[in-house]
Amino acid sequence: MQVEYIIVGFGLAGMAISKELEDHGHSFVVLDNASQVSSRVAAGVFNPVILKRFTPVWNADEQLDNLFPFYKDISKRLGGQYLTFFDTLKVFKSVEDQNNWFMACDNPLLEKYMDPKIIKVEKNGITHYEGFGKVNGTGRVLVTNVLDDYIKYLKEKEQFLDIPFMHGELDIQEDSITYKNITATKIIFAEGYGLKENPFFNYLPLTGTKGEMLFIKAPDLKITEQIKSSLFVLPVGNDIYWIGATFNWTDKTLDPTEKGRKELLDKLETMIDVPYEIVNQFGGIRPTVKDRRPLVGKHPEYKNLIVFNGLGTRGVMIAPTVAKQLYQHIEHNKPLSKEIDIQRFLPNS
Ligand SMILES: Cc1cc2nc3c(=O)[nH]c(=O)nc-3n(C[C@H](O)[C@H](O)[C@H](O)COP(=O)(O)OP(=O)(O)OC[C@H]3O[C@@H](n4cnc5c(N)ncnc54)[C@H](O)[C@@H]3O)c2cc1C
């Protein structure tokens, strides 16, 4: 098989760069072995405001501007609907929280997203302290649905293989690479935390942060918004709520843990006061980076080896914008912005 690109990994990063290549008429094949699940366990929420600190998300405006057309195009291509919109309500635990909210509302970067009114309405089942602050422009991508539909679409065109990529078997020439029976001009690694097994790029400071979540069934919890306090509570239909998430920097396994469940339940007890049952628990490793910015660019020695990683805790918002930049970089030599270019980290040897 002869293609222009091999893509290793089909999470949010692999999907975004596949779309970009397809939009521009390039041939490619994707290899994925389902060894990482970050995108598949992600709630898929996009929210331009960091509610822990009341600060704007990095490049939020540009990322949202790219996110909506990106999924509109994908819907046209695949036929499904992958975006849902809802308000996000931040729980105020104190008058000080309210004051911080008012101050943040004056920030020109945040004013269009943060509603300055305090919402005093009772929410069935939510312990709400001093009311809520509302963030506009939030919603979620149905990530598993879009990945599944995209994979089906690529399989029909014989562009997707359910196989592991074994780095030791890659043959690198000056202007091409060969992997088993596939010859390509370039290879893009979009492996999420799987990057740790990649001898070409594992010098990069990908830390990886495990996140665990719960699905609960709570028929008496009648909310339609995402509620955000020490956790988020997100309605997904049929009385099911997504509860998340934990942040663990030492455990690099995908398995759900007792510790994770306890942490989630302890926090949940302070947020809701209605009965519920646990339906499921799952975990994944976010591809987080020391400086919280993506890891994108060409290998310092082998220019036809490319990495697209480090989407961290916000892959949904970041992936479409960064995929565009990466495409312009590899096909038209446009410089990457310094904050995402892997040139900021040099290999030790
Ligand atoms: C619990 C949790 C909740 C989250 N919630 C949100 C959220 O609400 N909003 C948000 O924006 N972000 C969220 N995130 C973060 C988001 O999931 C990540 O930023 C994003 O999924 C990373 O995408 P990725 O494609 O880089 O990695 P991944 O999704 O991990 O994809 C990597 C792919 O590469 C494949 N792969 C790896 N190695 C190989 C190999 N050698 N051969 C073949 N295939 C390989 C894997 O199988 C996998 O399919 C959450 C993450 C977690 C864990």
Short mmCIF file of C-alpha atoms and ligand atoms in Angstrom, two decimals:
data_model
loop_
_atom_site.label_atom_id
_atom_site.label_comp_id
_atom_site.label_asym_id
_atom_site.label_seq_id
_atom_site.Cartn_x
_atom_site.Cartn_y
_atom_site.Cartn_z
CA MET A 1 0.00 0.00 0.00
CA GLN A 2 1.32 3.48 -0.90
CA VAL A 3 -0.10 6.54 0.91
CA GLU A 4 1.08 10.02 1.75
CA TYR A 5 0.54 9.65 5.51
CA ILE A 6 0.35 6.97 8.18
CA ILE A 7 -1.47 8.12 11.32
CA VAL A 8 -0.87 6.17 14.51
CA GLY A 9 -3.74 6.58 16.98
CA PHE A 10 -7.33 7.64 16.51
CA GLY A 11 -8.45 9.61 19.53
CA LEU A 12 -9.34 13.29 19.29
CA ALA A 13 -5.87 14.12 17.94
CA GLY A 14 -5.81 11.38 15.29
CA MET A 15 -9.34 12.22 14.20
CA ALA A 16 -8.62 15.95 13.89
CA ILE A 17 -5.52 15.48 11.75
CA SER A 18 -7.27 12.80 9.64
CA LYS A 19 -10.04 15.29 8.89
CA GLU A 20 -7.54 17.98 8.00
CA LEU A 21 -5.71 15.64 5.59
CA GLU A 22 -8.96 14.48 4.02
CA ASP A 23 -10.20 18.08 3.64
CA HIS A 24 -7.08 18.80 1.60
CA GLY A 25 -7.27 15.65 -0.51
CA HIS A 26 -4.31 13.70 0.93
CA SER A 27 -4.16 9.92 1.09
CA PHE A 28 -3.63 8.32 4.49
CA VAL A 29 -4.16 5.20 6.55
CA VAL A 30 -4.84 5.06 10.30
CA LEU A 31 -3.55 2.35 12.67
CA ASP A 32 -5.07 2.03 16.13
CA ASN A 33 -4.90 -0.73 18.73
CA ALA A 34 -7.32 0.67 21.36
CA SER A 35 -4.54 0.68 23.97
CA GLN A 36 -5.41 4.18 25.24
CA VAL A 37 -8.91 5.42 25.95
CA SER A 38 -8.61 9.05 27.01
CA SER A 39 -10.92 10.37 24.28
CA ARG A 40 -13.39 7.55 24.79
CA VAL A 41 -13.85 8.20 28.50
CA ALA A 42 -13.86 12.00 28.15
CA ALA A 43 -17.11 13.72 29.01
CA GLY A 44 -16.37 15.79 25.92
CA VAL A 45 -17.22 19.08 27.61
CA PHE A 46 -16.07 22.37 26.14
CA ASN A 47 -16.06 25.34 28.48
CA PRO A 48 -14.08 28.52 27.80
CA VAL A 49 -13.74 29.38 31.51
CA ILE A 50 -11.51 27.63 34.05
CA LEU A 51 -13.92 27.57 36.96
CA LYS A 52 -11.35 26.73 39.61
CA ARG A 53 -9.59 30.06 39.11
CA PHE A 54 -12.11 32.08 37.03
CA THR A 55 -9.60 32.54 34.24
CA PRO A 56 -10.05 32.11 30.48
CA VAL A 57 -8.97 28.86 28.84
CA TRP A 58 -5.83 29.31 26.70
CA ASN A 59 -6.88 30.66 23.25
CA ALA A 60 -10.54 29.97 24.07
CA ASP A 61 -12.07 32.29 21.43
CA GLU A 62 -10.03 30.89 18.55
CA GLN A 63 -10.59 27.32 19.68
CA LEU A 64 -14.36 27.74 19.88
CA ASP A 65 -14.37 29.48 16.49
CA ASN A 66 -12.75 26.37 15.00
CA LEU A 67 -14.68 23.81 17.03
CA PHE A 68 -18.15 24.51 15.64
CA PRO A 69 -17.34 24.41 11.89
CA PHE A 70 -15.16 21.35 12.55
CA TYR A 71 -18.09 19.34 13.90
CA LYS A 72 -20.52 20.81 11.39
CA ASP A 73 -18.27 19.47 8.60
CA ILE A 74 -17.96 16.11 10.30
CA SER A 75 -21.74 15.89 10.66
CA LYS A 76 -22.08 16.54 6.94
CA ARG A 77 -19.51 13.87 6.20
CA LEU A 78 -20.79 11.19 8.58
CA GLY A 79 -24.46 12.07 8.92
CA GLY A 80 -24.63 12.16 12.76
CA GLN A 81 -25.04 15.00 15.27
CA TYR A 82 -22.14 15.21 17.68
CA LEU A 83 -22.59 18.50 19.55
CA THR A 84 -24.98 19.26 22.40
CA PHE A 85 -25.25 22.57 24.21
CA PHE A 86 -26.14 23.32 27.83
CA ASP A 87 -25.40 25.96 30.46
CA THR A 88 -22.83 25.34 33.13
CA LEU A 89 -23.70 26.44 36.66
CA LYS A 90 -20.89 27.09 39.10
CA VAL A 91 -21.89 26.45 42.71
CA PHE A 92 -21.01 29.32 45.06
CA LYS A 93 -20.01 28.00 48.44
CA SER A 94 -19.48 31.42 50.00
CA VAL A 95 -20.03 35.13 49.53
CA GLU A 96 -16.33 35.33 48.66
CA ASP A 97 -16.99 32.98 45.68
CA GLN A 98 -19.69 35.40 44.53
CA ASN A 99 -17.34 38.36 44.80
CA ASN A 100 -14.65 36.53 42.82
CA TRP A 101 -17.27 35.78 40.17
CA PHE A 102 -18.26 39.46 39.90
CA MET A 103 -14.62 40.48 39.56
CA ALA A 104 -14.00 37.89 36.82
CA CYS A 105 -17.10 39.07 34.93
CA ASP A 106 -15.30 42.40 34.41
CA ASN A 107 -12.40 40.68 32.63
CA PRO A 108 -12.82 41.57 28.91
CA LEU A 109 -11.78 38.02 27.95
CA LEU A 110 -14.49 36.50 30.13
CA GLU A 111 -17.43 38.91 30.05
CA LYS A 112 -19.09 37.31 27.04
CA TYR A 113 -19.03 33.90 28.70
CA MET A 114 -19.86 34.74 32.34
CA ASP A 115 -23.30 35.93 33.37
CA PRO A 116 -22.96 38.54 36.14
CA LYS A 117 -26.35 37.69 37.70
CA ILE A 118 -26.38 35.35 40.68
CA ILE A 119 -28.87 32.54 40.11
CA LYS A 120 -30.85 31.81 43.24
CA VAL A 121 -33.21 29.15 41.86
CA GLU A 122 -33.48 25.83 43.77
CA LYS A 123 -32.15 22.89 41.74
CA ASN A 124 -33.83 19.61 42.68
CA GLY A 125 -31.30 17.47 44.51
CA ILE A 126 -28.39 19.92 44.39
CA THR A 127 -27.02 21.37 47.62
CA HIS A 128 -26.47 24.86 46.40
CA TYR A 129 -25.06 27.05 49.20
CA GLU A 130 -24.97 30.68 47.98
CA GLY A 131 -26.51 30.27 44.52
CA PHE A 132 -24.94 29.69 41.13
CA GLY A 133 -23.03 31.61 38.47
CA LYS A 134 -23.83 30.77 34.85
CA VAL A 135 -21.30 30.21 32.05
CA ASN A 136 -22.64 30.65 28.52
CA GLY A 137 -21.33 28.87 25.44
CA THR A 138 -20.70 25.48 27.01
CA GLY A 139 -21.66 22.06 25.74
CA ARG A 140 -20.17 18.75 24.86
CA VAL A 141 -19.01 16.65 21.97
CA LEU A 142 -20.35 13.09 21.88
CA VAL A 143 -16.82 11.83 21.52
CA THR A 144 -17.37 8.07 21.43
CA ASN A 145 -20.16 8.44 18.86
CA VAL A 146 -18.08 10.60 16.55
CA LEU A 147 -15.00 8.35 16.84
CA ASP A 148 -17.06 5.22 16.16
CA ASP A 149 -18.80 6.76 13.14
CA TYR A 150 -15.54 8.14 11.76
CA ILE A 151 -13.81 4.77 12.12
CA LYS A 152 -16.70 3.06 10.32
CA TYR A 153 -16.44 5.62 7.52
CA LEU A 154 -12.67 5.15 7.18
CA LYS A 155 -12.98 1.35 7.28
CA GLU A 156 -15.42 1.47 4.37
CA LYS A 157 -12.70 3.29 2.43
CA GLU A 158 -10.03 0.84 3.66
CA GLN A 159 -8.22 3.63 5.50
CA PHE A 160 -8.36 2.21 9.03
CA LEU A 161 -6.58 -0.82 10.48
CA ASP A 162 -7.21 -2.23 13.98
CA ILE A 163 -3.57 -3.10 14.58
CA PRO A 164 -0.80 -2.01 16.93
CA PHE A 165 2.04 0.03 15.57
CA MET A 166 5.39 -1.53 16.53
CA HIS A 167 7.96 1.27 16.46
CA GLY A 168 10.93 -1.09 16.02
CA GLU A 169 9.57 -2.18 12.65
CA LEU A 170 9.55 1.28 11.11
CA ASP A 171 12.05 1.70 8.30
CA ILE A 172 13.01 5.36 7.84
CA GLN A 173 14.48 6.58 4.55
CA GLU A 174 15.39 10.12 3.48
CA ASP A 175 12.06 10.96 1.82
CA SER A 176 9.79 8.13 2.88
CA ILE A 177 9.05 5.58 5.55
CA THR A 178 7.97 1.97 5.33
CA TYR A 179 5.96 0.07 7.87
CA LYS A 180 5.28 -3.57 6.99
CA ASN A 181 3.57 -3.36 3.57
CA ILE A 182 2.78 0.38 3.82
CA THR A 183 5.00 3.02 2.27
CA ALA A 184 4.29 6.66 3.09
CA THR A 185 5.92 10.06 2.84
CA LYS A 186 5.26 10.93 6.48
CA ILE A 187 3.99 9.40 9.70
CA ILE A 188 2.03 11.26 12.37
CA PHE A 189 2.03 9.85 15.88
CA ALA A 190 -1.18 10.73 17.75
CA GLU A 191 -0.87 8.10 20.46
CA GLY A 192 -2.03 9.97 23.55
CA TYR A 193 -0.29 8.56 26.63
CA GLY A 194 0.92 5.69 24.39
CA LEU A 195 3.68 8.15 23.39
CA LYS A 196 5.63 6.81 26.36
CA GLU A 197 6.30 3.65 24.29
CA ASN A 198 7.44 5.64 21.26
CA PRO A 199 11.27 5.64 21.09
CA PHE A 200 11.31 8.62 18.70
CA PHE A 201 9.35 11.01 20.89
CA ASN A 202 9.39 9.62 24.43
CA TYR A 203 11.98 12.23 25.40
CA LEU A 204 9.11 14.74 25.48
CA PRO A 205 7.81 15.65 28.95
CA LEU A 206 4.41 13.99 28.75
CA THR A 207 3.38 13.44 32.36
CA GLY A 208 -0.03 11.80 32.01
CA THR A 209 -2.80 12.36 34.53
CA LYS A 210 -5.23 9.58 35.27
CA GLY A 211 -8.89 10.56 35.51
CA GLU A 212 -11.70 8.43 36.87
CA MET A 213 -15.42 9.04 36.46
CA LEU A 214 -18.72 7.51 37.50
CA PHE A 215 -22.07 7.11 35.83
CA ILE A 216 -24.87 7.30 38.40
CA LYS A 217 -28.61 6.87 38.03
CA ALA A 218 -30.50 9.48 40.08
CA PRO A 219 -34.19 9.76 39.07
CA ASP A 220 -34.86 12.55 41.62
CA LEU A 221 -32.05 14.75 40.34
CA LYS A 222 -33.88 16.96 37.88
CA ILE A 223 -31.24 19.09 36.21
CA THR A 224 -30.51 19.94 32.62
CA GLU A 225 -27.33 21.99 33.16
CA GLN A 226 -23.81 20.90 34.00
CA ILE A 227 -23.31 21.64 37.72
CA LYS A 228 -19.75 22.42 38.71
CA SER A 229 -18.33 22.40 42.21
CA SER A 230 -15.49 20.16 43.43
CA LEU A 231 -16.78 17.75 40.74
CA PHE A 232 -18.99 18.15 37.73
CA VAL A 233 -22.43 16.57 37.53
CA LEU A 234 -23.54 16.28 33.93
CA PRO A 235 -26.92 14.96 32.78
CA VAL A 236 -26.68 12.59 29.81
CA GLY A 237 -30.33 11.45 29.61
CA ASN A 238 -32.53 8.69 31.10
CA ASP A 239 -31.75 9.88 34.68
CA ILE A 240 -28.06 9.07 34.14
CA TYR A 241 -25.43 11.58 35.28
CA TRP A 242 -21.76 11.70 34.51
CA ILE A 243 -19.69 12.44 37.65
CA GLY A 244 -16.05 13.45 37.39
CA ALA A 245 -13.30 13.58 37.59
CA THR A 246 -10.26 12.62 39.66
CA PHE A 247 -6.68 13.73 38.94
CA ASN A 248 -3.95 11.22 39.77
CA TRP A 249 -0.35 11.82 38.68
CA THR A 250 1.18 8.50 39.86
CA ASP A 251 -1.15 5.68 38.75
CA LYS A 252 -0.68 5.12 35.00
CA THR A 253 -3.11 2.20 34.65
CA LEU A 254 -6.50 2.46 33.00
CA ASP A 255 -8.30 0.38 35.65
CA PRO A 256 -10.95 1.96 37.88
CA THR A 257 -9.85 1.98 41.54
CA GLU A 258 -11.49 1.88 44.97
CA LYS A 259 -9.56 5.03 45.87
CA GLY A 260 -10.93 6.86 42.84
CA ARG A 261 -14.49 5.76 43.58
CA LYS A 262 -14.22 6.86 47.22
CA GLU A 263 -12.86 10.27 46.27
CA LEU A 264 -15.69 10.79 43.78
CA LEU A 265 -18.38 9.60 46.19
CA ASP A 266 -17.06 11.68 49.12
CA LYS A 267 -17.22 14.81 46.97
CA LEU A 268 -20.56 13.86 45.44
CA GLU A 269 -22.11 13.55 48.93
CA THR A 270 -21.40 17.24 49.48
CA MET A 271 -23.05 18.18 46.18
CA ILE A 272 -26.28 16.23 45.92
CA ASP A 273 -28.89 15.18 48.47
CA VAL A 274 -30.97 12.59 46.60
CA PRO A 275 -30.58 8.79 46.36
CA TYR A 276 -28.57 7.35 43.48
CA GLU A 277 -27.04 4.11 42.29
CA ILE A 278 -23.65 3.68 40.62
CA VAL A 279 -24.03 2.37 37.10
CA ASN A 280 -20.41 2.35 35.93
CA GLN A 281 -16.90 3.53 36.74
CA PHE A 282 -14.10 4.04 34.25
CA GLY A 283 -10.72 5.67 33.85
CA GLY A 284 -8.24 6.95 31.29
CA ILE A 285 -4.96 8.84 31.15
CA ARG A 286 -5.03 12.43 29.98
CA PRO A 287 -1.94 13.24 27.88
CA THR A 288 -0.84 16.14 30.05
CA VAL A 289 2.42 18.06 29.66
CA LYS A 290 4.69 19.83 32.13
CA ASP A 291 3.91 23.28 30.69
CA ARG A 292 0.22 22.49 29.85
CA ARG A 293 0.62 23.05 26.12
CA PRO A 294 0.33 20.60 23.23
CA LEU A 295 3.33 18.71 21.85
CA VAL A 296 3.37 19.23 18.11
CA GLY A 297 5.97 19.15 15.37
CA LYS A 298 8.64 17.28 13.46
CA HIS A 299 11.26 15.01 14.97
CA PRO A 300 14.53 16.97 15.38
CA GLU A 301 16.45 14.42 13.25
CA TYR A 302 13.87 12.54 11.13
CA LYS A 303 11.73 15.26 9.54
CA ASN A 304 9.13 12.81 8.19
CA LEU A 305 8.24 11.70 11.73
CA ILE A 306 5.66 14.02 13.28
CA VAL A 307 4.00 14.16 16.68
CA PHE A 308 0.54 15.46 17.64
CA ASN A 309 0.03 15.02 21.37
CA GLY A 310 -0.28 16.79 24.72
CA LEU A 311 -3.96 17.72 24.45
CA GLY A 312 -4.11 17.48 28.24
CA THR A 313 -7.42 18.07 29.95
CA ARG A 314 -9.01 19.94 27.02
CA GLY A 315 -8.64 17.83 23.90
CA VAL A 316 -12.10 18.72 22.64
CA MET A 317 -11.37 22.43 22.34
CA ILE A 318 -7.71 22.20 21.39
CA ALA A 319 -7.63 19.44 18.73
CA PRO A 320 -9.35 21.18 15.76
CA THR A 321 -7.25 24.38 16.02
CA VAL A 322 -3.93 22.64 16.56
CA ALA A 323 -4.61 20.15 13.74
CA LYS A 324 -5.05 23.11 11.37
CA GLN A 325 -1.73 24.61 12.47
CA LEU A 326 0.03 21.27 12.20
CA TYR A 327 -1.30 20.73 8.69
CA GLN A 328 -0.08 24.18 7.55
CA HIS A 329 3.28 23.42 9.11
CA ILE A 330 3.88 20.04 7.48
CA GLU A 331 2.43 20.82 4.05
CA HIS A 332 3.25 24.54 3.69
CA ASN A 333 6.14 25.01 6.08
CA LYS A 334 4.30 27.65 8.14
CA PRO A 335 5.94 27.98 11.53
CA LEU A 336 4.11 26.52 14.50
CA SER A 337 3.44 28.86 17.38
CA LYS A 338 6.33 28.56 19.80
CA GLU A 339 4.18 27.50 22.70
CA ILE A 340 3.07 24.25 21.00
CA ASP A 341 6.17 23.43 18.95
CA ILE A 342 8.19 20.54 20.38
CA GLN A 343 11.31 22.53 19.59
CA ARG A 344 10.85 24.02 23.04
CA PHE A 345 12.04 20.64 24.39
CA LEU A 346 15.26 19.19 23.03
CA PRO A 347 16.25 15.54 23.36
CA ASN A 348 18.99 14.88 25.96
CA SER A 349 21.31 13.04 23.59
C1 LIG B 1 -11.65 11.04 32.76
C2 LIG B 1 -11.34 12.03 31.67
C3 LIG B 1 -12.25 13.03 31.37
C4 LIG B 1 -11.98 13.96 30.37
N1 LIG B 1 -12.92 14.91 30.09
C5 LIG B 1 -12.66 15.81 29.10
C6 LIG B 1 -13.64 16.77 28.74
O1 LIG B 1 -14.75 16.77 29.27
N2 LIG B 1 -13.33 17.67 27.77
C7 LIG B 1 -12.11 17.66 27.13
O2 LIG B 1 -11.87 18.50 26.26
N3 LIG B 1 -11.18 16.75 27.44
C8 LIG B 1 -11.42 15.83 28.40
N4 LIG B 1 -10.48 14.90 28.72
C9 LIG B 1 -9.16 14.99 28.04
C10 LIG B 1 -9.23 14.38 26.65
O3 LIG B 1 -9.77 13.11 26.78
C11 LIG B 1 -7.84 14.34 26.02
O4 LIG B 1 -7.32 15.63 25.89
C12 LIG B 1 -7.89 13.71 24.62
O5 LIG B 1 -8.76 12.62 24.62
C13 LIG B 1 -6.54 13.23 24.15
O6 LIG B 1 -6.72 12.70 22.85
P1 LIG B 1 -5.55 11.92 22.12
O7 LIG B 1 -6.07 11.58 20.78
O8 LIG B 1 -4.29 12.67 22.22
O9 LIG B 1 -5.32 10.59 23.00
P2 LIG B 1 -6.19 9.26 23.12
O10 LIG B 1 -7.62 9.53 23.16
O11 LIG B 1 -5.60 8.50 24.27
O12 LIG B 1 -5.90 8.50 21.76
C14 LIG B 1 -4.69 7.89 21.47
C15 LIG B 1 -4.97 6.73 20.53
O13 LIG B 1 -3.73 6.18 20.10
C16 LIG B 1 -3.82 4.77 20.09
N5 LIG B 1 -2.47 4.22 20.21
C17 LIG B 1 -1.54 4.51 21.15
N6 LIG B 1 -0.42 3.80 20.91
C18 LIG B 1 -0.64 3.07 19.80
C19 LIG B 1 0.15 2.14 19.05
N7 LIG B 1 1.43 1.84 19.36
N8 LIG B 1 -0.41 1.55 17.96
C20 LIG B 1 -1.67 1.85 17.58
N9 LIG B 1 -2.45 2.72 18.25
C21 LIG B 1 -1.94 3.33 19.34
C22 LIG B 1 -4.72 4.46 21.29
O14 LIG B 1 -5.33 3.22 21.16
C23 LIG B 1 -5.74 5.61 21.21
O15 LIG B 1 -6.86 5.26 20.44
C24 LIG B 1 -10.75 13.91 29.67
C25 LIG B 1 -9.85 12.87 29.95
C26 LIG B 1 -10.14 11.93 30.92
C27 LIG B 1 -9.18 10.80 31.18
#
